[in-house]
């Protein structure tokens, strides 16, 4: 995720910016840049692709940039590939306004078109350049040339999330900031003011911070900060003292990255969905899929590894159900060597968080070599898979640090749903009424995920009681089985407890012999037409001594006659239930790992990106 640092004071800004940005490196980035100015002189902008060291080398560790006022940025690409051109800061043509930005501006295309008509030119593919030039436009339109006024007018026009830090040529030794749904804090010490997207960037310099609120504007001068609402009225803010240490600050107060990322799922889901919505309707043109092309696809092959494969299994059920196109889902390590027979009118969809998984990349190459169209659902912009696939559907989960994936998996599910619903609409297997209903259901997913996360203490209590389990089984049918695969993998990865996911109806064909007194069986029952069936399977294991946990939808209270512990998820269109059902399973694994005193974020023998076969 992108990082912002800004400074005004008595020291050379560039070295403070480089130091601050280095404290945000853990968040992941692909390029970096700084804009520094000395008094009323022109701003100097330097950018570099790759590690922060490249920026440091380019500026002789900041010594080449003279000035006590500056803004810096590390970019995690969302709009446009990782490159020096797309790196921040972005600047208006006459250098009147220069800015950095975190977040996603959803209507940037629409704003760009407006600005193009007004004579603006664009050098990058980013939404940030649009935001900077929009502020510049309002700044110049008004005779008063007031940055606060210009920002407030731009904020009314911008849809999406942003933390913006800007410098105006006419206002030396000042930084202006605005934010909505993207974090930003302002720190003050005697004669010095800092701005940062995250606490660790400035913790070394100050512990006194202001939290700039949603839809608020800040004006930073040496040692002071003034805040305004959207009506440009001054507002009072309380200075807060940060008591966390640097390590805790990186995790935004969470004990582990995994827990932080579980909490980031509503945002990952919302951002990914919004990236393919235009005027409230699905639009896959940014992915490169036209309506007629969608209509012609005869077969889909989903290929991935690990959790991404599990997202694909959910995708298989949902795409087949809504779009009525046949889907085959395969492990990339199998696909690449089995000499697959591929329908030339088919589409291979590879799913990968990192975009670098060796088997998935090889499977993609194999498919391409056989002349079949490929689409990658991928999280890391500019990664090998993103570069090589014919079409790209970016998940907007942001960088994932914990080895066990949570938010990237959730974002992958959304990509699969968007494909299912849009394919269904284009192929006329989804009616207008259902299309509207599906979109409404997708839009409320983030709120429902939040609701589940808020109730996490019950799961913590349950997890503590089962932290010493020897084996744990997960059972479900249909989409619930796909969720079980992911729940079981999460548990194995971070708790080191043996676990298996089973299609509930398959148990009696062998595995049920492993059930003994007290074996924990977690059953997932979110699919109405399969509820009674899975419940019967639960009764079967209970009668053989299993200790049963149920995970079902609010209202399915009959399960309490069988299961000793039940977790309910909010009601949801069953096709999308995996997005809710997976959350309690992630929390269960997390709490079991915690109770066993294990390294939640870095489990043994595992790496975040598997670039070897
Ligand atoms: C499990 C996990 C892995 C990855 C798998 C594929 O929590 O993270 O199973 O899902 O290694 O990785 P990507 O998605 O980067 O291709």
Coordinates of C-alpha atoms and ligand atoms in Angstrom, one line a residue:
X1 CA 0.0 0.0 0.0
X2 CA 1.2 3.5 -0.7
X3 CA 2.9 5.6 2.0
X4 CA 3.0 9.3 2.5
X5 CA 5.4 11.4 4.5
X6 CA 5.6 15.2 4.7
X7 CA 7.8 17.6 6.6
X8 CA 8.1 21.4 7.3
X9 CA 10.6 22.7 9.9
X10 CA 14.2 23.7 10.4
X11 CA 15.9 20.5 9.1
X12 CA 16.6 19.4 5.6
X13 CA 13.3 17.8 4.5
X14 CA 14.7 15.2 2.1
X15 CA 16.5 13.2 4.8
X16 CA 13.4 13.2 7.1
X17 CA 11.3 12.1 4.1
X18 CA 13.6 9.2 3.2
X19 CA 13.8 8.1 6.8
X20 CA 10.0 8.3 7.2
X21 CA 9.4 6.4 4.0
X22 CA 11.9 3.7 5.0
X23 CA 9.6 3.0 8.1
X24 CA 6.7 2.3 5.7
X25 CA 8.7 -0.1 3.5
X26 CA 7.0 -3.1 5.3
X27 CA 3.8 -2.1 3.6
X28 CA 5.1 -2.9 0.1
X29 CA 5.7 -0.5 -2.8
X30 CA 7.2 -0.5 -6.2
X31 CA 8.4 3.1 -6.7
X32 CA 9.1 6.2 -4.6
X33 CA 9.4 9.9 -5.0
X34 CA 9.9 13.3 -3.2
X35 CA 9.2 16.9 -3.9
X36 CA 11.2 19.4 -1.9
X37 CA 11.4 23.2 -1.9
X38 CA 13.5 25.8 -0.2
X39 CA 11.5 28.9 0.7
X40 CA 9.9 30.5 -2.3
X41 CA 12.0 28.7 -4.8
X42 CA 10.6 26.2 -7.3
X43 CA 9.9 22.7 -6.1
X44 CA 12.3 19.9 -7.2
X45 CA 10.7 16.5 -7.9
X46 CA 12.8 13.3 -8.0
X47 CA 11.3 9.8 -8.5
X48 CA 12.7 6.3 -8.9
X49 CA 11.2 2.9 -9.7
X50 CA 12.0 0.1 -7.4
X51 CA 13.4 0.2 -3.9
X52 CA 13.8 3.3 -1.8
X53 CA 17.5 2.9 -2.1
X54 CA 17.2 3.9 -5.8
X55 CA 15.7 7.2 -4.7
X56 CA 18.2 7.7 -2.0
X57 CA 21.1 7.0 -4.5
X58 CA 19.6 9.3 -7.0
X59 CA 19.5 12.2 -4.5
X60 CA 22.8 11.3 -2.6
X61 CA 20.8 10.3 0.4
X62 CA 18.6 13.4 0.0
X63 CA 21.6 15.8 0.2
X64 CA 21.0 17.0 -3.4
X65 CA 17.6 18.3 -2.5
X66 CA 17.8 21.6 -0.7
X67 CA 14.9 22.7 1.4
X68 CA 13.0 22.5 4.6
X69 CA 9.6 21.7 3.2
X70 CA 8.7 18.5 1.3
X71 CA 6.4 15.6 0.6
X72 CA 7.4 12.0 -0.1
X73 CA 5.7 8.9 -1.3
X74 CA 6.1 5.2 -1.8
X75 CA 3.7 3.8 -4.4
X76 CA 2.0 0.5 -4.6
X77 CA 0.6 0.5 -8.2
X78 CA -3.1 0.5 -8.7
X79 CA -3.7 2.7 -11.8
X80 CA -0.9 2.2 -14.2
X81 CA 2.2 0.0 -14.1
X82 CA 5.0 0.5 -11.6
X83 CA 7.2 3.1 -13.3
X84 CA 9.0 6.4 -12.7
X85 CA 6.3 8.2 -14.7
X86 CA 3.5 6.8 -12.6
X87 CA 5.4 7.3 -9.3
X88 CA 4.3 10.3 -7.1
X89 CA 4.6 13.2 -6.6
X90 CA 2.6 14.5 -9.5
X91 CA 2.7 18.1 -10.5
X92 CA 0.6 20.6 -12.5
X93 CA 2.0 21.8 -15.8
X94 CA 3.2 25.1 -14.5
X95 CA 4.4 23.6 -11.2
X96 CA 1.7 25.6 -9.2
X97 CA 0.5 22.4 -7.4
X98 CA 2.4 19.3 -6.5
X99 CA 0.9 16.4 -4.6
X100 CA 1.0 12.8 -3.4
X101 CA -2.0 10.6 -2.8
X102 CA -3.0 7.3 -1.2
X103 CA -6.3 5.6 -2.0
X104 CA -8.3 5.1 -5.1
X105 CA -10.2 7.8 -7.0
X106 CA -13.1 5.9 -8.5
X107 CA -14.3 8.6 -11.0
X108 CA -10.9 9.5 -12.2
X109 CA -11.7 8.8 -15.8
X110 CA -14.7 11.1 -15.8
X111 CA -12.6 13.8 -14.1
X112 CA -9.8 13.3 -16.5
X113 CA -12.1 13.8 -19.5
X114 CA -13.4 17.0 -17.9
X115 CA -9.9 18.3 -17.4
X116 CA -8.8 17.3 -20.9
X117 CA -11.6 19.4 -22.3
X118 CA -10.2 22.3 -20.2
X119 CA -6.8 21.9 -21.8
X120 CA -5.0 19.8 -19.3
X121 CA -2.5 17.2 -20.5
X122 CA -1.6 14.0 -18.6
X123 CA 1.8 12.4 -18.4
X124 CA 0.9 9.3 -16.3
X125 CA -1.8 6.7 -16.1
X126 CA -2.6 7.5 -12.5
X127 CA -5.7 8.7 -10.7
X128 CA -3.3 10.9 -8.6
X129 CA -2.3 13.1 -11.4
X130 CA -6.0 13.7 -12.1
X131 CA -6.5 14.7 -8.4
X132 CA -3.6 17.1 -8.4
X133 CA -4.7 18.7 -11.7
X134 CA -8.3 19.0 -10.5
X135 CA -7.1 20.9 -7.4
X136 CA -5.0 23.0 -9.7
X137 CA -8.0 23.7 -11.9
X138 CA -10.1 24.9 -8.9
X139 CA -7.2 26.8 -7.5
X140 CA -6.7 28.9 -10.7
X141 CA -10.4 29.3 -11.4
X142 CA -10.9 31.3 -8.2
X143 CA -9.4 34.8 -8.0
X144 CA -8.7 34.3 -4.3
X145 CA -6.2 31.4 -5.2
X146 CA -7.0 29.8 -1.9
X147 CA -5.7 26.2 -1.4
X148 CA -8.3 25.3 1.2
X149 CA -11.1 26.4 -1.1
X150 CA -9.6 24.6 -4.1
X151 CA -9.3 21.4 -2.0
X152 CA -12.9 21.6 -0.7
X153 CA -14.2 22.0 -4.3
X154 CA -12.1 19.1 -5.5
X155 CA -13.3 16.9 -2.6
X156 CA -16.9 17.5 -3.6
X157 CA -16.2 16.2 -7.1
X158 CA -14.0 13.2 -6.2
X159 CA -15.5 9.8 -5.5
X160 CA -13.5 7.2 -3.7
X161 CA -10.8 7.2 -1.0
X162 CA -7.9 9.5 -0.6
X163 CA -5.2 10.9 1.6
X164 CA -3.8 13.9 -0.3
X165 CA -0.7 16.0 0.7
X166 CA -0.1 19.0 -1.6
X167 CA 2.3 22.0 -1.8
X168 CA 1.3 25.2 -3.6
X169 CA 3.9 27.4 -5.3
X170 CA 2.4 30.5 -3.8
X171 CA 2.5 29.2 -0.3
X172 CA 6.1 28.4 0.7
X173 CA 6.8 26.4 3.8
X174 CA 3.2 25.1 3.9
X175 CA 1.6 21.7 3.1
X176 CA -2.1 21.2 2.6
X177 CA -3.8 17.9 3.2
X178 CA -7.2 16.3 2.7
X179 CA -8.6 12.9 3.5
X180 CA -11.5 10.6 3.0
X181 CA -11.4 6.9 4.0
X182 CA -7.6 6.6 3.8
X183 CA -5.6 7.1 6.9
X184 CA -3.4 10.2 7.6
X185 CA -2.0 11.8 10.7
X186 CA -0.3 15.1 11.5
X187 CA 2.5 15.3 14.0
X188 CA 3.8 18.5 15.7
X189 CA 6.9 19.4 17.7
X190 CA 8.4 22.7 18.4
X191 CA 8.8 24.5 15.0
X192 CA 8.3 21.3 13.1
X193 CA 5.2 19.6 11.5
X194 CA 5.0 16.2 10.0
X195 CA 2.4 14.4 8.0
X196 CA 2.2 10.7 7.4
X197 CA -0.1 8.0 6.2
X198 CA 1.0 5.8 9.1
X199 CA 2.3 6.4 12.6
X200 CA 5.7 4.5 12.2
X201 CA 6.8 7.1 9.6
X202 CA 7.1 9.8 12.2
X203 CA 7.3 8.1 15.5
X204 CA 11.0 8.7 15.8
X205 CA 10.4 12.5 15.6
X206 CA 7.1 13.0 17.5
X207 CA 4.5 11.3 19.5
X208 CA 2.1 14.2 19.4
X209 CA -0.4 13.8 16.6
X210 CA -3.7 15.1 15.3
X211 CA -6.0 12.7 13.5
X212 CA -7.4 14.4 10.4
X213 CA -11.0 13.3 10.1
X214 CA -13.0 12.2 7.0
X215 CA -13.7 14.9 4.6
X216 CA -11.4 17.4 6.5
X217 CA -8.7 19.6 5.2
X218 CA -5.5 20.6 7.1
X219 CA -3.1 23.5 6.6
X220 CA 0.4 22.7 7.9
X221 CA 2.9 25.4 8.9
X222 CA 6.1 25.2 10.9
X223 CA 5.0 23.7 14.3
X224 CA 1.3 24.2 13.7
X225 CA -1.7 22.7 11.9
X226 CA -5.1 24.2 11.3
X227 CA -8.1 22.1 10.3
X228 CA -11.1 22.9 8.2
X229 CA -14.4 21.2 7.3
X230 CA -15.7 21.0 3.8
X231 CA -17.4 24.4 4.3
X232 CA -13.9 25.9 4.9
X233 CA -14.8 26.6 8.6
X234 CA -12.0 26.2 11.1
X235 CA -12.4 23.2 13.4
X236 CA -10.8 22.4 16.7
X237 CA -8.8 19.2 17.2
X238 CA -7.3 17.5 20.1
X239 CA -3.6 16.7 20.2
X240 CA -3.2 13.0 21.0
X241 CA -0.1 11.3 22.5
X242 CA 0.9 8.0 20.8
X243 CA 1.9 5.4 23.3
X244 CA 2.6 2.5 21.0
X245 CA 6.0 1.3 20.1
X246 CA 7.2 1.3 16.5
X247 CA 6.5 -2.4 15.9
X248 CA 2.9 -2.1 17.2
X249 CA 2.5 1.0 15.1
X250 CA 3.3 -0.8 11.9
X251 CA 0.4 -3.1 12.6
X252 CA -1.9 -0.2 13.3
X253 CA -2.3 -1.4 16.9
X254 CA -3.1 -5.0 15.9
X255 CA -1.0 -7.7 17.5
X256 CA -0.3 -9.3 14.1
X257 CA -0.5 -8.4 10.4
X258 CA -2.9 -11.3 9.9
X259 CA -5.5 -9.7 12.2
X260 CA -4.9 -6.3 10.6
X261 CA -5.5 -7.8 7.2
X262 CA -8.6 -9.7 8.4
X263 CA -9.9 -6.2 9.4
X264 CA -9.0 -4.8 6.0
X265 CA -11.3 -7.2 4.2
X266 CA -14.3 -5.0 4.0
X267 CA -12.1 -2.4 2.3
X268 CA -10.5 -4.9 -0.1
X269 CA -13.9 -6.2 -1.1
X270 CA -15.3 -2.7 -1.6
X271 CA -12.4 -1.4 -3.6
X272 CA -12.3 -4.5 -5.8
X273 CA -16.0 -4.3 -6.5
X274 CA -15.9 -0.5 -7.2
X275 CA -13.1 -1.0 -9.6
X276 CA -15.4 -2.8 -12.0
X277 CA -18.6 -0.7 -11.4
X278 CA -19.4 2.1 -13.7
X279 CA -22.5 4.2 -13.0
X280 CA -23.6 1.5 -10.6
X281 CA -23.4 -1.3 -13.2
X282 CA -20.7 -3.9 -13.8
X283 CA -18.3 -3.1 -16.5
X284 CA -15.5 -5.4 -17.4
X285 CA -14.0 -3.2 -20.1
X286 CA -11.1 -2.3 -17.8
X287 CA -10.4 -6.0 -17.7
X288 CA -10.4 -6.2 -21.5
X289 CA -13.6 -8.3 -21.8
X290 CA -16.2 -7.1 -24.3
X291 CA -19.8 -8.3 -24.3
X292 CA -19.6 -10.2 -27.5
X293 CA -16.4 -11.8 -26.4
X294 CA -18.1 -12.9 -23.1
X295 CA -20.9 -14.3 -25.2
X296 CA -18.6 -16.5 -27.2
X297 CA -16.6 -18.1 -24.4
X298 CA -17.4 -21.8 -24.4
X299 CA -15.5 -23.1 -21.4
X300 CA -13.6 -21.6 -18.5
X301 CA -10.5 -23.1 -16.9
X302 CA -9.5 -21.7 -13.5
X303 CA -5.9 -22.4 -12.6
X304 CA -4.2 -21.4 -9.3
X305 CA -2.4 -22.7 -6.2
X306 CA -3.3 -22.8 -2.5
X307 CA -5.9 -20.3 -1.3
X308 CA -6.1 -18.8 -4.8
X309 CA -7.1 -22.2 -6.0
X310 CA -9.8 -22.3 -3.2
X311 CA -11.1 -19.0 -4.4
X312 CA -11.3 -20.6 -7.8
X313 CA -13.3 -23.5 -6.5
X314 CA -15.9 -21.0 -5.1
X315 CA -15.7 -19.2 -8.5
X316 CA -16.4 -22.5 -10.3
X317 CA -19.7 -23.0 -8.4
X318 CA -20.8 -19.4 -8.8
X319 CA -19.9 -18.9 -12.4
X320 CA -21.5 -22.2 -13.4
X321 CA -24.6 -21.3 -11.5
X322 CA -25.1 -17.7 -12.7
X323 CA -23.5 -17.8 -16.2
X324 CA -24.2 -21.4 -17.1
X325 CA -20.8 -21.8 -18.7
X326 CA -18.9 -24.9 -17.8
X327 CA -15.9 -24.2 -15.5
X328 CA -13.1 -26.6 -14.6
X329 CA -10.8 -25.6 -11.7
X330 CA -7.3 -27.0 -11.5
X331 CA -4.2 -26.8 -9.4
X332 CA -1.6 -25.0 -11.4
X333 CA 1.1 -27.6 -10.5
X334 CA -1.1 -30.3 -12.1
X335 CA -2.3 -28.3 -15.1
X336 CA 1.1 -27.4 -16.3
X337 CA 2.2 -31.1 -16.7
X338 CA -1.0 -32.9 -17.7
X339 CA -0.9 -31.9 -21.4
X340 CA -4.4 -30.4 -21.0
X341 CA -7.0 -30.5 -23.8
X342 CA -8.2 -26.9 -24.1
X343 CA -11.1 -25.7 -26.1
X344 CA -9.8 -22.9 -28.4
X345 CA -12.9 -20.8 -27.6
X346 CA -12.3 -21.2 -23.9
X347 CA -10.8 -18.8 -21.4
X348 CA -8.1 -19.7 -18.9
X349 CA -8.4 -17.6 -15.7
X350 CA -5.3 -17.7 -13.5
X351 CA -5.6 -16.4 -9.9
X352 CA -2.7 -15.2 -7.9
X353 CA -2.1 -12.7 -5.1
X354 CA 1.6 -12.2 -5.7
X355 CA 1.5 -12.7 -9.5
X356 CA 4.8 -14.5 -9.1
X357 CA 3.8 -18.1 -8.1
X358 CA 6.0 -20.3 -10.3
X359 CA 3.4 -23.0 -11.0
X360 CA 0.7 -20.5 -11.8
X361 CA 3.0 -18.6 -14.1
X362 CA 4.1 -21.8 -15.9
X363 CA 0.4 -22.8 -16.3
X364 CA -0.3 -19.3 -17.8
X365 CA 2.5 -19.8 -20.2
X366 CA 1.4 -23.3 -21.1
X367 CA -2.1 -21.9 -21.8
X368 CA -0.8 -19.1 -23.9
X369 CA 1.4 -21.4 -25.9
X370 CA -1.7 -23.4 -26.8
X371 CA -3.3 -20.3 -28.2
X372 CA -6.1 -20.0 -25.6
X373 CA -7.1 -16.5 -24.2
X374 CA -5.9 -15.9 -20.7
X375 CA -7.1 -13.6 -17.9
X376 CA -5.3 -13.1 -14.7
X377 CA -6.9 -12.2 -11.4
X378 CA -3.9 -10.7 -9.6
X379 CA -3.1 -8.4 -6.7
X380 CA 0.3 -7.1 -7.5
X381 CA 0.4 -4.6 -10.4
X382 CA 3.3 -5.2 -12.8
X383 CA 4.0 -8.7 -11.5
X384 CA 5.1 -11.4 -14.0
X385 CA 1.6 -12.9 -14.2
X386 CA 0.0 -9.4 -14.7
X387 CA 2.6 -8.7 -17.4
X388 CA 2.1 -11.9 -19.3
X389 CA -1.7 -12.5 -19.2
X390 CA -3.8 -11.2 -22.1
X391 CA -6.3 -9.6 -19.8
X392 CA -6.0 -8.5 -16.2
X393 CA -8.5 -8.2 -13.4
X394 CA -6.7 -6.5 -10.5
X395 CA -7.9 -7.2 -7.0
X396 CA -7.4 -4.1 -4.9
X397 CA -6.5 -5.8 -1.6
X398 CA -3.3 -3.8 -1.2
X399 CA -0.1 -5.5 0.0
X400 CA -0.5 -8.5 2.2
X401 CA 2.2 -9.1 4.7
X402 CA 1.0 -12.1 6.7
X403 CA 2.0 -15.3 5.0
X404 CA -1.5 -16.8 5.4
X405 CA -3.7 -14.9 3.0
X406 CA -7.0 -13.4 4.1
X407 CA -7.8 -10.1 2.3
X408 CA -6.4 -11.1 -1.0
X409 CA -8.5 -14.3 -1.0
X410 CA -11.6 -12.2 -0.2
X411 CA -10.8 -9.9 -3.0
X412 CA -10.3 -12.8 -5.4
X413 CA -13.8 -14.0 -4.5
X414 CA -15.2 -10.6 -5.5
X415 CA -13.5 -10.8 -8.9
X416 CA -15.0 -14.3 -9.5
X417 CA -18.5 -13.0 -8.5
X418 CA -18.1 -10.0 -10.8
X419 CA -17.2 -12.3 -13.7
X420 CA -20.1 -14.6 -12.8
X421 CA -22.8 -11.9 -12.7
X422 CA -21.5 -10.0 -15.7
X423 CA -21.1 -13.2 -17.8
X424 CA -24.7 -14.1 -16.7
X425 CA -26.0 -10.8 -17.8
X426 CA -24.3 -10.9 -21.2
X427 CA -25.3 -14.5 -21.8
X428 CA -28.8 -13.8 -20.6
X429 CA -28.8 -16.4 -17.9
X430 CA -29.2 -13.7 -15.2
X431 CA -32.5 -11.7 -15.4
X432 CA -32.6 -8.0 -15.0
X433 CA -34.3 -8.4 -11.6
X434 CA -31.6 -10.8 -10.4
X435 CA -28.8 -8.7 -11.8
X436 CA -30.0 -5.8 -9.7
X437 CA -30.4 -7.9 -6.7
X438 CA -26.9 -9.5 -7.0
X439 CA -25.4 -6.0 -7.2
X440 CA -27.2 -4.9 -4.1
X441 CA -26.1 -8.0 -2.3
X442 CA -22.5 -7.5 -3.3
X443 CA -22.6 -3.9 -2.2
X444 CA -23.6 -4.9 1.4
X445 CA -20.9 -7.5 1.7
X446 CA -18.3 -5.2 3.4
X447 CA -20.8 -4.1 6.1
X448 CA -21.7 -7.8 6.8
X449 CA -18.1 -8.8 7.0
X450 CA -17.5 -6.0 9.5
X451 CA -20.4 -7.3 11.6
X452 CA -18.8 -10.8 11.8
X453 CA -15.4 -9.3 12.7
X454 CA -17.0 -7.3 15.5
X455 CA -18.2 -10.5 17.1
X456 CA -14.7 -12.1 17.2
X457 CA -14.5 -12.6 21.0
X458 CA -16.8 -15.6 21.0
X459 CA -14.6 -17.3 18.5
X460 CA -11.5 -16.5 20.6
X461 CA -13.1 -18.2 23.6
X462 CA -14.0 -21.3 21.5
X463 CA -10.5 -21.4 19.9
X464 CA -8.8 -21.3 23.3
X465 CA -10.8 -24.4 24.3
X466 CA -9.7 -26.3 21.1
X467 CA -6.1 -25.1 20.9
X468 CA -4.8 -28.6 21.7
X469 CA -6.9 -30.5 19.2
X470 CA -5.0 -33.3 17.4
X471 CA -7.2 -33.3 14.3
X472 CA -9.9 -31.0 13.0
X473 CA -12.3 -31.8 10.2
X474 CA -14.2 -29.3 8.1
X475 CA -17.3 -30.5 6.2
X476 CA -19.7 -28.8 3.8
X477 CA -21.4 -29.2 0.5
X478 CA -21.2 -27.1 -2.7
X479 CA -19.9 -23.6 -2.0
X480 CA -19.6 -24.6 1.7
X481 CA -17.2 -27.3 0.7
X482 CA -15.1 -24.7 -1.1
X483 CA -15.1 -22.6 2.1
X484 CA -14.1 -25.7 4.1
X485 CA -11.0 -26.1 1.9
X486 CA -9.9 -22.6 2.7
X487 CA -10.8 -22.9 6.4
X488 CA -8.8 -26.1 6.8
X489 CA -5.8 -24.7 5.0
X490 CA -5.7 -21.6 7.2
X491 CA -5.8 -23.8 10.2
X492 CA -3.0 -26.1 9.1
X493 CA -0.8 -23.3 8.0
X494 CA -0.7 -21.3 11.2
X495 CA -1.7 -23.7 14.0
X496 CA 0.2 -26.8 12.7
X497 CA -2.9 -28.9 13.7
X498 CA -3.7 -31.7 11.2
X499 CA -6.9 -30.9 9.4
X500 CA -9.0 -32.1 6.5
X501 CA -11.7 -30.5 4.5
X502 CA -14.3 -33.0 3.2
X503 CA -17.3 -32.8 1.0
X504 CA -19.9 -33.7 3.7
X505 CA -21.5 -36.4 1.6
X506 CA -18.1 -38.1 1.0
X507 CA -17.3 -38.7 4.7
X508 CA -19.0 -42.0 4.9
X509 CA -16.8 -43.4 2.1
X510 CA -13.8 -43.7 4.3
X511 CA -12.8 -40.7 6.3
X512 CA -15.6 -41.1 8.9
X513 CA -13.4 -43.9 10.4
X514 CA -11.1 -41.1 11.8
X515 CA -13.8 -39.6 13.9
X516 CA -13.5 -40.5 17.5
X517 CA -14.6 -39.2 20.9
X518 CA -14.1 -35.4 21.0
X519 CA -12.8 -34.9 17.5
X520 CA -13.7 -31.4 16.5
X521 CA -15.8 -31.2 13.3
X522 CA -16.6 -27.8 11.9
X523 CA -19.6 -27.8 9.6
X524 CA -20.4 -25.0 7.2
X525 CA -24.1 -24.7 6.2
X526 CA -24.9 -21.6 4.3
X527 CA -26.6 -23.1 1.2
X528 CA -30.3 -23.4 1.8
X529 CA -30.9 -26.4 -0.5
X530 CA -28.0 -28.3 1.1
X531 CA -28.7 -27.4 4.7
X532 CA -30.7 -30.5 5.7
X533 CA -28.2 -32.8 3.9
X534 CA -25.2 -31.4 5.7
X535 CA -27.1 -31.4 9.0
X536 CA -27.6 -35.2 8.6
X537 CA -23.9 -35.6 8.0
X538 CA -23.3 -33.7 11.2
X539 CA -25.6 -36.0 13.1
X540 CA -23.6 -38.9 11.7
X541 CA -20.3 -37.7 13.1
X542 CA -21.9 -36.6 16.4
X543 CA -23.2 -40.1 16.9
X544 CA -19.6 -41.3 16.5
X545 CA -18.4 -39.0 19.3
X546 CA -17.5 -35.8 17.4
X547 CA -17.6 -32.4 19.0
X548 CA -19.5 -30.3 16.5
X549 CA -19.3 -26.7 15.5
X550 CA -21.8 -25.2 13.1
X551 CA -21.3 -22.2 10.9
X552 CA -24.6 -21.2 9.3
X553 CA -26.9 -18.3 8.4
X554 CA -28.9 -16.4 11.0
X555 CA -32.3 -18.2 11.3
X556 CA -31.0 -21.7 10.9
X557 CA -31.5 -22.4 14.6
X558 CA -32.3 -26.1 14.2
X559 CA -28.6 -26.8 14.1
X560 CA -28.4 -26.1 17.8
X561 CA -29.9 -29.5 18.5
X562 CA -26.8 -31.1 17.1
X563 CA -23.9 -28.6 17.2
X564 CA -22.3 -27.8 20.6
X565 CA -21.2 -24.4 19.3
X566 CA -22.7 -22.3 16.5
X567 CA -21.5 -19.2 14.8
X568 CA -24.1 -17.3 12.7
X569 CA -23.4 -15.1 9.7
X570 CA -25.8 -12.5 8.4
X571 CA -28.3 -13.5 5.7
X572 CA -26.9 -13.2 2.2
X573 CA -27.5 -14.4 -1.3
X574 CA -26.2 -18.0 -1.1
X575 CA -24.0 -17.5 -4.1
X576 CA -21.9 -15.0 -2.2
X577 CA -22.0 -16.7 1.2
X578 CA -18.3 -17.8 1.0
X579 CA -17.3 -14.2 1.6
X580 CA -19.0 -14.2 5.0
X581 CA -18.4 -17.8 6.0
X582 CA -14.6 -17.7 5.5
X583 CA -14.2 -14.9 8.1
X584 CA -15.1 -16.9 11.2
X585 CA -12.8 -19.6 9.9
X586 CA -9.9 -17.2 9.5
X587 CA -10.5 -15.9 13.0
X588 CA -10.7 -19.4 14.4
X589 CA -7.3 -20.3 12.9
X590 CA -5.8 -17.1 14.1
X591 CA -7.0 -17.5 17.7
X592 CA -5.9 -21.2 17.8
X593 CA -2.5 -20.2 16.6
X594 CA -2.3 -17.4 19.1
X595 CA -3.4 -19.7 21.9
X596 CA -0.6 -22.2 20.9
X597 CA 1.9 -19.4 21.1
X598 CA 2.9 -19.7 17.4
X599 CA 4.3 -17.2 15.0
X600 CA 1.0 -16.3 13.3
X601 CA 2.4 -14.1 10.6
X602 CA 5.4 -16.2 9.6
X603 CA 4.5 -19.9 10.0
X604 CA 7.3 -22.4 9.7
X605 CA 8.3 -23.7 6.3
X606 CA 6.2 -21.2 4.4
X607 CA 7.0 -18.2 2.2
X608 CA 4.7 -15.5 1.1
X609 CA 5.5 -15.8 -2.5
X610 CA 6.3 -19.3 -3.9
X611 CA 8.6 -18.6 -6.8
X612 CA 10.0 -22.1 -7.1
X613 CA 8.4 -25.2 -8.3
Ligands
LIG1 C1 -2.3 -19.6 1.9 C2 -1.6 -18.9 0.9 C3 -1.1 -19.7 -0.3 C4 -1.2 -19.0 -1.6 C5 -0.6 -19.7 -2.7 C6 -0.7 -19.0 -4.0 O1 -2.7 -18.8 2.9 O2 -1.4 -17.8 1.0 O3 -1.7 -21.0 -0.4 O4 -2.6 -18.7 -1.8 O5 0.8 -19.9 -2.4 O6 -0.1 -17.7 -3.9 P1 -0.4 -16.6 -4.9 O7 -1.8 -16.2 -4.7 O8 0.5 -15.5 -4.6 O9 -0.2 -17.1 -6.3

